[in-house]
PDB file of C-alpha atoms in Angstrom:
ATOM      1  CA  UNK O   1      -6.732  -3.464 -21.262  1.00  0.00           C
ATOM      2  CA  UNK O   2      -4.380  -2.294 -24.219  1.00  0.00           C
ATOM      3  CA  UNK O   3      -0.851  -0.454 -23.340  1.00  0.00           C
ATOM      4  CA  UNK O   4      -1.068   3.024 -25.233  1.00  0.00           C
ATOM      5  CA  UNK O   5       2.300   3.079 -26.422  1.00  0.00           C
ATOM      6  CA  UNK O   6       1.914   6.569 -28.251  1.00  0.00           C
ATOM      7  CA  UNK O   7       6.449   7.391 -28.201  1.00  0.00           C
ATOM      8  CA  UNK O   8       9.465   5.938 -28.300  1.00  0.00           C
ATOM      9  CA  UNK O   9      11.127   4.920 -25.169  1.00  0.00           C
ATOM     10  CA  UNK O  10      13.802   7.461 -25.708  1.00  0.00           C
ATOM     11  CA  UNK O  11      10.702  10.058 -26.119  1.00  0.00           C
ATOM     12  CA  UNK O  12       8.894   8.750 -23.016  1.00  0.00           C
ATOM     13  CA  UNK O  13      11.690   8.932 -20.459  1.00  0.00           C
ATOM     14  CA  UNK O  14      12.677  12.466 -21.633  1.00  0.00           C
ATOM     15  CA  UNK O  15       9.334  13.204 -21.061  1.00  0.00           C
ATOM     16  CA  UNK O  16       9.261  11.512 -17.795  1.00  0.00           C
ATOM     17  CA  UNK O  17      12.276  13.327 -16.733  1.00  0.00           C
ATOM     18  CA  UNK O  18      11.086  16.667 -17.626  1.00  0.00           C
ATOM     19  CA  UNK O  19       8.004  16.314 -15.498  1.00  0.00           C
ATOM     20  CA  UNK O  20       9.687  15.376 -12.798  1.00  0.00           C
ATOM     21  CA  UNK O  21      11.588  18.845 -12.667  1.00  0.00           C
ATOM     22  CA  UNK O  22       8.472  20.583 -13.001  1.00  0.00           C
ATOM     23  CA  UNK O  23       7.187  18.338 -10.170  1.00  0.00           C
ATOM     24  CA  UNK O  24      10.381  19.006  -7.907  1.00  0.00           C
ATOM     25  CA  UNK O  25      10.193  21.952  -8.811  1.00  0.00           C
ATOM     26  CA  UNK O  26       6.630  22.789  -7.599  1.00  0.00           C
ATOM     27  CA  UNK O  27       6.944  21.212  -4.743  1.00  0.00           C
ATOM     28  CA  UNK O  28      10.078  23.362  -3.432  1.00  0.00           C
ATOM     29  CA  UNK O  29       8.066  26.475  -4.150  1.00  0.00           C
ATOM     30  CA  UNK O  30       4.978  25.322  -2.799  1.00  0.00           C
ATOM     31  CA  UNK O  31       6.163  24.136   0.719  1.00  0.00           C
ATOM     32  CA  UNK O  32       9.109  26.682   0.944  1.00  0.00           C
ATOM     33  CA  UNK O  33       6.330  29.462   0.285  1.00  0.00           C
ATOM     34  CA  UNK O  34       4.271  28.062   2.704  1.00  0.00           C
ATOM     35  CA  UNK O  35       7.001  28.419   5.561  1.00  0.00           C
ATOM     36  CA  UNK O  36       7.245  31.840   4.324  1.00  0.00           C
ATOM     37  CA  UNK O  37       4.258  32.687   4.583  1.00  0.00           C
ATOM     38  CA  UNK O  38       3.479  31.444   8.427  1.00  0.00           C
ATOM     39  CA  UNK O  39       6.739  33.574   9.147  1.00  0.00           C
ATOM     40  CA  UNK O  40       5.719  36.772   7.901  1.00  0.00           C
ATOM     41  CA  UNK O  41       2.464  36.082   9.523  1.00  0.00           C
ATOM     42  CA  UNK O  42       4.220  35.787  12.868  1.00  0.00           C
ATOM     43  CA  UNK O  43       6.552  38.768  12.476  1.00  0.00           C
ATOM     44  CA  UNK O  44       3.458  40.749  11.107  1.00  0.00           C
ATOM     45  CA  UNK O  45       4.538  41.113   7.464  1.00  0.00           C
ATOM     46  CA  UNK O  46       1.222  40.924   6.357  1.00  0.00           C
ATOM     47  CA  UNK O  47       1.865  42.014   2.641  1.00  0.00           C
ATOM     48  CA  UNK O  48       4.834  39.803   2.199  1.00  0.00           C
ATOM     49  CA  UNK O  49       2.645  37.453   3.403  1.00  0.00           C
ATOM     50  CA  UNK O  50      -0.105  37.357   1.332  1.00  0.00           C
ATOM     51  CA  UNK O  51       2.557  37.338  -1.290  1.00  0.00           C
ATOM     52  CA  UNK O  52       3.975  34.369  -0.132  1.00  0.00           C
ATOM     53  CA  UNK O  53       0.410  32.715   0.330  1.00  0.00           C
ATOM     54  CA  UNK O  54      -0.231  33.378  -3.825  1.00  0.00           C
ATOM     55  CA  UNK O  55       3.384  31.598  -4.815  1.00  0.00           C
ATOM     56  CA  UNK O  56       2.260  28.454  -2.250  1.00  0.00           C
ATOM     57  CA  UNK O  57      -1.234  28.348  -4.126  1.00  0.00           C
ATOM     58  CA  UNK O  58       0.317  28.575  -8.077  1.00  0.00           C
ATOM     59  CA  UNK O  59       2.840  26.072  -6.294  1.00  0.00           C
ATOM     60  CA  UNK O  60       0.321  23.718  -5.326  1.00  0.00           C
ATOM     61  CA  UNK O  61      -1.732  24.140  -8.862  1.00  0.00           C
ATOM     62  CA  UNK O  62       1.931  23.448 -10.680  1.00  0.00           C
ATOM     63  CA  UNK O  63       2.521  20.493  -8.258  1.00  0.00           C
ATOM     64  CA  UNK O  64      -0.888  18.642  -8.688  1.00  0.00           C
ATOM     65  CA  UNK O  65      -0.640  19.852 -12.740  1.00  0.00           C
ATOM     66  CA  UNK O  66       2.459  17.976 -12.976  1.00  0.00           C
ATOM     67  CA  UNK O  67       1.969  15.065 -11.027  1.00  0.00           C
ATOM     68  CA  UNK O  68      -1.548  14.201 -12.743  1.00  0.00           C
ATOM     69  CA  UNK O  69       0.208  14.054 -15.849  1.00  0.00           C
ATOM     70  CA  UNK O  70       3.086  11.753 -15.304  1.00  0.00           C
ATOM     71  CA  UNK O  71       0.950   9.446 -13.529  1.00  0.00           C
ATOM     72  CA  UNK O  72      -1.446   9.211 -16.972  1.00  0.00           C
ATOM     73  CA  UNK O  73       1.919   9.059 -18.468  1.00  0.00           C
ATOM     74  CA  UNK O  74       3.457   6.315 -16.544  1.00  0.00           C
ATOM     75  CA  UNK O  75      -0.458   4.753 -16.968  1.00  0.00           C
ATOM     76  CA  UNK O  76      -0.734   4.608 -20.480  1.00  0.00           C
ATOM     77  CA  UNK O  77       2.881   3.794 -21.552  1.00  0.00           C
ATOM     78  CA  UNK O  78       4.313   1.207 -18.833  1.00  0.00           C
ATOM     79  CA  UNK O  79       1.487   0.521 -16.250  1.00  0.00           C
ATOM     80  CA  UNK O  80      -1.226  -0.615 -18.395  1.00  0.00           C
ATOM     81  CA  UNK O  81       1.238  -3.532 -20.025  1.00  0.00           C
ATOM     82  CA  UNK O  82       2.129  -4.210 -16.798  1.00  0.00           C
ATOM     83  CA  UNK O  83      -0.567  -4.857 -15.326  1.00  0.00           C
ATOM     84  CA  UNK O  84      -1.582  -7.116 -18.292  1.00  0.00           C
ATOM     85  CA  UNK O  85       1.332  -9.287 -17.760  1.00  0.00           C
ATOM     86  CA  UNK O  86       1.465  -9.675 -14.192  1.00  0.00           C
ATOM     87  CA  UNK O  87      -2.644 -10.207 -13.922  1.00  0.00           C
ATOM     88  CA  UNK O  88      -4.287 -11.063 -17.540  1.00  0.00           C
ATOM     89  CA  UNK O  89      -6.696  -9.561 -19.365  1.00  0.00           C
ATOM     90  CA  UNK O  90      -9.742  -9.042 -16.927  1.00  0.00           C
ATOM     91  CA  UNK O  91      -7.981  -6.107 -15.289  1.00  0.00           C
ATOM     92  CA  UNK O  92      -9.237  -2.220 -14.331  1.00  0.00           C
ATOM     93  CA  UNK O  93      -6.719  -0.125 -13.238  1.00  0.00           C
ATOM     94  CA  UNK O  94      -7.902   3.784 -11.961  1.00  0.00           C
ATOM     95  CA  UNK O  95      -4.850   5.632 -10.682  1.00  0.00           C
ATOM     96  CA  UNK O  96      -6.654   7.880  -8.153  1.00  0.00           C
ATOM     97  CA  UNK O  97      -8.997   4.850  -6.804  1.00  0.00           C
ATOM     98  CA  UNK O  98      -8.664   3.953  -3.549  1.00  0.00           C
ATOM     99  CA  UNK O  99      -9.212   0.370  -2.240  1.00  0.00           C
ATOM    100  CA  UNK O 100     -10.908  -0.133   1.043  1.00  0.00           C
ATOM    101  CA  UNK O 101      -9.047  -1.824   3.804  1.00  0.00           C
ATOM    102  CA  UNK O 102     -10.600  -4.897   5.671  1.00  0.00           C
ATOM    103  CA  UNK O 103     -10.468  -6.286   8.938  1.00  0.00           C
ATOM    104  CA  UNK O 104      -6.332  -6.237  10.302  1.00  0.00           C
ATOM    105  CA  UNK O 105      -4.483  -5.899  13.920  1.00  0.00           C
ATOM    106  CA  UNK O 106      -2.641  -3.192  13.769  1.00  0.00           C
ATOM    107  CA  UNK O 107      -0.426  -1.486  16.632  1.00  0.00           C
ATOM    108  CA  UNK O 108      -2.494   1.940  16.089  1.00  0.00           C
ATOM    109  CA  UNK O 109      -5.810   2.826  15.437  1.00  0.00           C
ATOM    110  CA  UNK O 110      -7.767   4.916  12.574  1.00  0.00           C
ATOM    111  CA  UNK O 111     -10.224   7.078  11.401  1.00  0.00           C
ATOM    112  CA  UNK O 112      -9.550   8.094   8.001  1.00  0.00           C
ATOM    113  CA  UNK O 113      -7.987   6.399   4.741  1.00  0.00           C
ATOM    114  CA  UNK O 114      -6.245   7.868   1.624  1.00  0.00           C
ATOM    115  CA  UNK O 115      -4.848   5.972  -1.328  1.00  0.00           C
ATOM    116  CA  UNK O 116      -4.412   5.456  -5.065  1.00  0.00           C
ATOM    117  CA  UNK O 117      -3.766   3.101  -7.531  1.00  0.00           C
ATOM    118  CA  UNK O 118      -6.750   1.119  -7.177  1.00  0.00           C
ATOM    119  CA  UNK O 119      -6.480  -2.441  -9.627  1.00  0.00           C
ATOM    120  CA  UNK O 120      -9.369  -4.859  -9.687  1.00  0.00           C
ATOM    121  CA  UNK O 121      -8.667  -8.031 -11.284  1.00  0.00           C
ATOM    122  CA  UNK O 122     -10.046 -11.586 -12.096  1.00  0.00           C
ATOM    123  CA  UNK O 123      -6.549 -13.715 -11.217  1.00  0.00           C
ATOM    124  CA  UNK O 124      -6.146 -16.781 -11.476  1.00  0.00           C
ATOM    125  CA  UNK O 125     -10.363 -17.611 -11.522  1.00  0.00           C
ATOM    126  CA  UNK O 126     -10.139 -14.984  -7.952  1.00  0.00           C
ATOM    127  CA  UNK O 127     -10.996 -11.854  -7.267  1.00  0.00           C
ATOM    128  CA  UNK O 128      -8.385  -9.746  -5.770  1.00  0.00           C
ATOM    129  CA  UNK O 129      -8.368  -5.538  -5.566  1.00  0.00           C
ATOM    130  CA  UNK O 130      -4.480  -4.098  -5.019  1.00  0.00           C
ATOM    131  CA  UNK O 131      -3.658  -0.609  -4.066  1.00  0.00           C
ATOM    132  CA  UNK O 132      -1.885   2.045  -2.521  1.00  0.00           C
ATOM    133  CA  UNK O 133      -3.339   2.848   0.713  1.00  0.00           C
ATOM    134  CA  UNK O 134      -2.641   5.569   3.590  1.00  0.00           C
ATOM    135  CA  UNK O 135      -4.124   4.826   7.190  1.00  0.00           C
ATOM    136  CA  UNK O 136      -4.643   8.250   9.105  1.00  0.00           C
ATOM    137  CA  UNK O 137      -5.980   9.392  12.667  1.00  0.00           C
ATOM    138  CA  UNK O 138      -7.594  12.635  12.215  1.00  0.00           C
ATOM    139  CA  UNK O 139      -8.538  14.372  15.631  1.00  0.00           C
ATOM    140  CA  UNK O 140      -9.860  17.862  15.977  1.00  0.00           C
ATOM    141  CA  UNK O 141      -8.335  20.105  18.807  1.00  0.00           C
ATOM    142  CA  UNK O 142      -9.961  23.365  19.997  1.00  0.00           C
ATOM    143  CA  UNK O 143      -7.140  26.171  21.912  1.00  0.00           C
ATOM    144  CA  UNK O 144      -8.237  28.293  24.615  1.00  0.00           C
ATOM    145  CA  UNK O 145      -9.493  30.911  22.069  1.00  0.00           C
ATOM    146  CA  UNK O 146     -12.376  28.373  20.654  1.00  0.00           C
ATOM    147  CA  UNK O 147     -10.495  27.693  17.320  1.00  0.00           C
ATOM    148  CA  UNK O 148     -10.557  24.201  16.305  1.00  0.00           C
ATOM    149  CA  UNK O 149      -7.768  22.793  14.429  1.00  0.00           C
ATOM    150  CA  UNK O 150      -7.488  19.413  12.592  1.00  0.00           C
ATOM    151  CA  UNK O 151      -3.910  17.277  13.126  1.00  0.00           C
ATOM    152  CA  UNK O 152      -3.741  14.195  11.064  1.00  0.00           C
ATOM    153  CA  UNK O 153      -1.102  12.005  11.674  1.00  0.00           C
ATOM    154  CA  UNK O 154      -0.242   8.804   9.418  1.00  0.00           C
ATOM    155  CA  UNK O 155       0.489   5.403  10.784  1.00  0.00           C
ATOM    156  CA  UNK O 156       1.002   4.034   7.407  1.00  0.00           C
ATOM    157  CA  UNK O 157       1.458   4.177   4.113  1.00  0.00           C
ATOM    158  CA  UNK O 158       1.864   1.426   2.132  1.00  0.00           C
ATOM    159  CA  UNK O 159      -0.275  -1.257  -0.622  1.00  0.00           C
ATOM    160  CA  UNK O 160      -3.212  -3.158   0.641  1.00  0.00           C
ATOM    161  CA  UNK O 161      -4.233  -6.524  -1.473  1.00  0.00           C
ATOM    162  CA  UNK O 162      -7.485  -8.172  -0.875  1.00  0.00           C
ATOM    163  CA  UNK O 163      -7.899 -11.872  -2.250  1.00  0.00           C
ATOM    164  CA  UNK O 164     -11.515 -13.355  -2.451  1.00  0.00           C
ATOM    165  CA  UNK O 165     -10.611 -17.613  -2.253  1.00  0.00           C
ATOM    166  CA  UNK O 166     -14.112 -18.591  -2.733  1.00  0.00           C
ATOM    167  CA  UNK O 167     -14.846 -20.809  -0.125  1.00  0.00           C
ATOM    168  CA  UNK O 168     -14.593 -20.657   3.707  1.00  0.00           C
ATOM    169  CA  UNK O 169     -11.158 -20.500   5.598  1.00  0.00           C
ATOM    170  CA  UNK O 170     -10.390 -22.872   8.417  1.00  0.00           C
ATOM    171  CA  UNK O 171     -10.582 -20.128  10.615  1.00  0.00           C
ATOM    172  CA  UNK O 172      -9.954 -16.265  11.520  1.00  0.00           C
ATOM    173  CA  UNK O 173      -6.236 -15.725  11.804  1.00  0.00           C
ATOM    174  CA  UNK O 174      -4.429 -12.685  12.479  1.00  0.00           C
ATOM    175  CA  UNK O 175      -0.967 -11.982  12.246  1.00  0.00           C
ATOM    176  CA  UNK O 176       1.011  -8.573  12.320  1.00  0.00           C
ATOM    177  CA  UNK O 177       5.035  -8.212  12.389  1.00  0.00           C
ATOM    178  CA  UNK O 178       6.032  -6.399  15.431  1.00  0.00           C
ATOM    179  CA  UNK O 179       8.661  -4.080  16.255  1.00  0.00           C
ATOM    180  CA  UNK O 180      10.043  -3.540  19.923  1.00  0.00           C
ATOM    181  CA  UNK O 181       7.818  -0.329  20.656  1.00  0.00           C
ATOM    182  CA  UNK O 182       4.717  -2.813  18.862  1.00  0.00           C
ATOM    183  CA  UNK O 183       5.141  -5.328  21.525  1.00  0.00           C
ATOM    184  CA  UNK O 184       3.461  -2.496  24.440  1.00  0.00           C
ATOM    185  CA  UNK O 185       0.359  -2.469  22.250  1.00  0.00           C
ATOM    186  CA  UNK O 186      -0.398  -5.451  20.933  1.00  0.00           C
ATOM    187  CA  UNK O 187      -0.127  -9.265  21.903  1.00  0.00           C
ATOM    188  CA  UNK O 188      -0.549 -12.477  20.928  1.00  0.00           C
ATOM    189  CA  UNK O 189      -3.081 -14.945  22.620  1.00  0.00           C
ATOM    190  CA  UNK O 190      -1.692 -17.803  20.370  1.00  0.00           C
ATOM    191  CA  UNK O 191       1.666 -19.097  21.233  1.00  0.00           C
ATOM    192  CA  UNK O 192       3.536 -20.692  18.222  1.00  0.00           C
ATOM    193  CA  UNK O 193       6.302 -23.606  18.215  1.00  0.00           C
ATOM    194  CA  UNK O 194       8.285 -21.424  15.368  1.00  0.00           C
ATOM    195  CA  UNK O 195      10.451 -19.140  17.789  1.00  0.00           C
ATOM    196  CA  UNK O 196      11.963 -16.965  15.159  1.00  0.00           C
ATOM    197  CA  UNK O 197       8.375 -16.806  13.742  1.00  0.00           C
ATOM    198  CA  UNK O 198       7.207 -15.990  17.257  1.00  0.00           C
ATOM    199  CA  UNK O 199       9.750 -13.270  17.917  1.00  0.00           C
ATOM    200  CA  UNK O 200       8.884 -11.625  14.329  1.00  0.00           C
ATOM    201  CA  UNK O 201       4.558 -12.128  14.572  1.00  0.00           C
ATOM    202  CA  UNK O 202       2.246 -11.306  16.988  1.00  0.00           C
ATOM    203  CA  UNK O 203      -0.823 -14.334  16.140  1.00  0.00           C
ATOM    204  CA  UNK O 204      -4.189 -13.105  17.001  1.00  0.00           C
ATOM    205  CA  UNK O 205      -7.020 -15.924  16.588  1.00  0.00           C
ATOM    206  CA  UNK O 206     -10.527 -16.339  18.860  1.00  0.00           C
ATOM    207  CA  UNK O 207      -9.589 -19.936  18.636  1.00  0.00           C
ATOM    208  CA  UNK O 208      -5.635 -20.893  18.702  1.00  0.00           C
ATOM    209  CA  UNK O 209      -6.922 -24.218  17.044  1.00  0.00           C
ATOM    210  CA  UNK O 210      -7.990 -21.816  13.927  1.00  0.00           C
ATOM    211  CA  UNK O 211      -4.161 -20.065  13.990  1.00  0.00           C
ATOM    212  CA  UNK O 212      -2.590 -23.991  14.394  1.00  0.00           C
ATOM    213  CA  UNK O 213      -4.397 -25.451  11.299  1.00  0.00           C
ATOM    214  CA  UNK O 214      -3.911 -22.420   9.461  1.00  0.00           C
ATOM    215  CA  UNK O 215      -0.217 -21.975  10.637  1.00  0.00           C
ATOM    216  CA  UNK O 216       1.544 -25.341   9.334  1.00  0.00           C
ATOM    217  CA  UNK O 217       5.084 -25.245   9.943  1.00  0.00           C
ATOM    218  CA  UNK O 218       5.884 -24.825   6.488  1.00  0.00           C
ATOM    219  CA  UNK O 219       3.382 -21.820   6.447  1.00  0.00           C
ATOM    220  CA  UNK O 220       5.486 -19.953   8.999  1.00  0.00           C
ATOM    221  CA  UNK O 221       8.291 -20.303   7.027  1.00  0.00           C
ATOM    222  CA  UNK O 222       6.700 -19.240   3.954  1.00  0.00           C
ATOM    223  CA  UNK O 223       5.699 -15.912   6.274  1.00  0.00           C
ATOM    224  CA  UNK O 224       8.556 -15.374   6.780  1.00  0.00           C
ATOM    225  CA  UNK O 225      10.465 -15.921   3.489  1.00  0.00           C
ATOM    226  CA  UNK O 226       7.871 -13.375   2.645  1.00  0.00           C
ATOM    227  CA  UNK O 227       7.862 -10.498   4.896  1.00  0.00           C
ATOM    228  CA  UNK O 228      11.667 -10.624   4.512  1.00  0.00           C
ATOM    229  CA  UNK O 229      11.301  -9.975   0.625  1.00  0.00           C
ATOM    230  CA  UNK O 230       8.869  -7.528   1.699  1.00  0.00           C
ATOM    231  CA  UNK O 231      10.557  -4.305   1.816  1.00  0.00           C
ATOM    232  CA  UNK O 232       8.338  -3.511   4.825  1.00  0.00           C
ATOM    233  CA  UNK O 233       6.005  -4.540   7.823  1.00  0.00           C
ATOM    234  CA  UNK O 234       3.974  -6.983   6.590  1.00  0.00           C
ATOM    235  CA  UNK O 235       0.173  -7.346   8.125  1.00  0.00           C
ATOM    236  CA  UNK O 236      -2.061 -10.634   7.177  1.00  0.00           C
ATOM    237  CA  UNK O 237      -5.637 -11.601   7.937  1.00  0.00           C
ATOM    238  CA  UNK O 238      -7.026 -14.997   7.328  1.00  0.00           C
ATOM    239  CA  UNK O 239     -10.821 -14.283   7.274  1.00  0.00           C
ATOM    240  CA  UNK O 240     -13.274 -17.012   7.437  1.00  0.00           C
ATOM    241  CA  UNK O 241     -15.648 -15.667   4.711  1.00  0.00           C
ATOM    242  CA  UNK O 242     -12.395 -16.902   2.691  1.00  0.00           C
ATOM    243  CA  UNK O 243     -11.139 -13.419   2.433  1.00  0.00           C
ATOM    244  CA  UNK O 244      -7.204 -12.894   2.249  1.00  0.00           C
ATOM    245  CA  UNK O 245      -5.663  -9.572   3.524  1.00  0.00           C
ATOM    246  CA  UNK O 246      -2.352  -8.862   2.847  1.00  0.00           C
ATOM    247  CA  UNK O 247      -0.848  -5.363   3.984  1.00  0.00           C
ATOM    248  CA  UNK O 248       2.911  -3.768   3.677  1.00  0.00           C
ATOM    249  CA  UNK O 249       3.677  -0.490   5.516  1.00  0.00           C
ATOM    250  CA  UNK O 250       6.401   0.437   2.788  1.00  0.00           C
ATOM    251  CA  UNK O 251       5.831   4.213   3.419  1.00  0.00           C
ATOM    252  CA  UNK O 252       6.009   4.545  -0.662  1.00  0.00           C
ATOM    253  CA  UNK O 253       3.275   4.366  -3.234  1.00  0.00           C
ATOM    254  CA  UNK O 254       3.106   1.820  -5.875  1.00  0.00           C
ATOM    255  CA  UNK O 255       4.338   2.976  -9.364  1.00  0.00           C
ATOM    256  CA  UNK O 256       6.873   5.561  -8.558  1.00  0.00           C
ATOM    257  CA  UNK O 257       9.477   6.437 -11.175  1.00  0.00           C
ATOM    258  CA  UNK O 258      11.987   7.569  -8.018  1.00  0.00           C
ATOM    259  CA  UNK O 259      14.545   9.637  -8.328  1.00  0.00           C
ATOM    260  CA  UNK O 260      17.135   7.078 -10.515  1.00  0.00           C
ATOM    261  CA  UNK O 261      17.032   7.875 -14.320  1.00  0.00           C
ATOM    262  CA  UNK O 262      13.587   7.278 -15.812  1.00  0.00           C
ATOM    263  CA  UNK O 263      14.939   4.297 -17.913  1.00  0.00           C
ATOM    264  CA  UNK O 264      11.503   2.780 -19.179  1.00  0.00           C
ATOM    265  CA  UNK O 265      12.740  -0.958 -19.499  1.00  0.00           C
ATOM    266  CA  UNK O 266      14.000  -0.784 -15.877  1.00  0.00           C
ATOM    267  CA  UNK O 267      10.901   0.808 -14.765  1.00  0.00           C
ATOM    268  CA  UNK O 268       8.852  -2.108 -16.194  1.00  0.00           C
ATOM    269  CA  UNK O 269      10.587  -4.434 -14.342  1.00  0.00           C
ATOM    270  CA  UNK O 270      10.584  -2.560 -11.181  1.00  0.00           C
ATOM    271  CA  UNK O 271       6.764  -2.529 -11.604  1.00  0.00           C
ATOM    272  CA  UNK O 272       6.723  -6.260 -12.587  1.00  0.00           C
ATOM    273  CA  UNK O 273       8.525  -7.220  -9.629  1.00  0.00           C
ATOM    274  CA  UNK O 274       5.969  -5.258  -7.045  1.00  0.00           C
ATOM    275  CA  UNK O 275       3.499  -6.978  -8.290  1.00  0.00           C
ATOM    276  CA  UNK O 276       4.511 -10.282  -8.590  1.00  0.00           C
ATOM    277  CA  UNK O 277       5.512 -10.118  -4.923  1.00  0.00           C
ATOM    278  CA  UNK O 278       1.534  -9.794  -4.184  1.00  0.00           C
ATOM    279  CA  UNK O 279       0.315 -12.515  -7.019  1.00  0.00           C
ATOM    280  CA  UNK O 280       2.947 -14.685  -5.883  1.00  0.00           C
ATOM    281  CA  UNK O 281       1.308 -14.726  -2.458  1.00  0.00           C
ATOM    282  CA  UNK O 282      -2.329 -15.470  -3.880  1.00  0.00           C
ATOM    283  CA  UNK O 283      -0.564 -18.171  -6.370  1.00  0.00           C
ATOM    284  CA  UNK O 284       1.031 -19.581  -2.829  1.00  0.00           C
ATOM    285  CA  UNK O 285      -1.808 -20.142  -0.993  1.00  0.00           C
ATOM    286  CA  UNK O 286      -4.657 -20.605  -3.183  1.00  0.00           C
ATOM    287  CA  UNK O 287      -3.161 -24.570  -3.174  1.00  0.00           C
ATOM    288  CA  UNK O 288      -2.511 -24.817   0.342  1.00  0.00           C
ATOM    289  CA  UNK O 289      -5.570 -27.133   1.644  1.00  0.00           C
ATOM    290  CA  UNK O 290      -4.906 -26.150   5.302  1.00  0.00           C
ATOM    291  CA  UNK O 291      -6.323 -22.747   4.957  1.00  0.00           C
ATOM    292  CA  UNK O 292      -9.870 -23.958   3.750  1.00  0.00           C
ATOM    293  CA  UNK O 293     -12.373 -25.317   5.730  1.00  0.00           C
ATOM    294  CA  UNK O 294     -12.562 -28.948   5.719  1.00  0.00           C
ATOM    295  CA  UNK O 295     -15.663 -30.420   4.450  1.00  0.00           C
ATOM    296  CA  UNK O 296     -17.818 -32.179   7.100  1.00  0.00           C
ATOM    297  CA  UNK O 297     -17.786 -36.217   6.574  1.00  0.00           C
ATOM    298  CA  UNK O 298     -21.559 -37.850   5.655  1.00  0.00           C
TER     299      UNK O 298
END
């Protein structure tokens, strides 16, 4: 994967900057039309209406115009050396991919996904996919009149990373950070010595042996020297076809320019770091013998 460094830096963030406008822009008209719109519906200004309904659509168009481009932009200029640096060579990045998500506990159940920034890599001799990744509950409701109306509502929003280890785990381990509200709907069947580990994690495991081997003292720690560099809930499944699942529930999307200055050098290392939060986990426990399966004695 080459970086397509086609401007200067001083070209490439005045770029950056202007399609952000357009961006902000679009987005004010489309949703502020859009309220507009539903009003005159409901106060019977039907022509105003309509009216409203064309800005919303040319709003939308602008909005999805603009945002396409600055993320091929922010792809070809910053994200593809990125990328490079924090994973090698054998990397494919497609900014509207979506990874899939694997087996987690999660406080909420879902139907349908969403997501971007989809990166599939060869790190480190393993496989591991990264990407943004939206978990939604769709449910169809039907008023007294027979219409049927869709309401989505998303539980989270965050980056997903899958890590293939190559060999079997010691064991199917769950383990989810819990809030107050979290503790009604889920709970652990594996009680661990680590109290400020317990307090934090709920520990799911068909066999608490699994979660104990697994869950070294020094691996709890790790957890949660982690999660607390994190900038989110943090969701992890140890899966005994040696799968790793790591998810965050950041409610952002990877590769954001933000709203500070679009300095390109900053942005680099803002994108550096994210990722190197992730590889550092896989770089972590790829060495850790107590996750892997222990080979049977002759």
């Amino acid at each position: 994967m080459e970086e397509k460094q086609m401007m200067t830096n001083e070209q490439l963030e005045a770029e950056l900057q202007s399609l952000r406008s357009k961006a902000t822009i679009a987005r004010v008209l489309t949703y502020g039309s859009g309220a507009a719109m539903i009003l005159c519906f409901i106060t019977a200004m039907i022509p105003l209406a309509i009216f409203c309904l064309v800005l919303a659509l040319v709003g939308g168009y602008q909005l999805e115009k603009s945002s396409s481009t600055l993320k091929k932009l922010l792809s070809d200029n910053i994200i593809n050396g990125v990328l490079k640096e924090a994973l090698g060579d054998d990397v494919e990045y497609n900014p509207w991919g979506r990874i899939n998500p694997g087996s987690m506990v999660f406080p909420f159940s879902y139907n349908t996904t969403a997501g971007s920034d989809h990166i599939k890599a060869v790190y480190n001799g393993l496989n591991i996919e990264l990407g943004d990744i939206e978990l939604i509950n769709e449910q169809e409701t039907t008023d007294e009149n027979g219409q049927t109306e869709k309401n989505q509502i998303t539980h989270f929003k965050g980056q997903w990373l899958t890590c293939d280890f190559g060999k079997e785990l010691a064991g199917e381990v769950y383990i989810s950070e819990w809030g107050k509200k979290d503790r009604k709907l889920m709970k652990s069947n594996v009680s661990m010595d680590n109290e400020q580990f317990s307090r934090r994690f709920c520990v799911r495991a068909d066999n608490p042996e699994e979660a104990y081997y697994i869950l070294t003292p020094n691996m709890m720690e790790y957890i949660i020297s982690m999660a607390d560099k994190s900038g989110g809930i943090v969701y992890i499944s140890f899966l005994r076809n040696g799968k790793l699942h790591v998810a965050v529930k950041s409610g952002r999307d990877f590769f954001e320019l933000g709203k500070d200055n679009a300095n390109v050098e900053i942005l680099r290392q803002k994108f550096l770091d994210e990722l190197r939060w992730f590889t550092d986990i896989v770089d972590t426990l790829r060495v850790e013998d107590t996750i892997y399966k222990k080979a049977a004695s002759v």
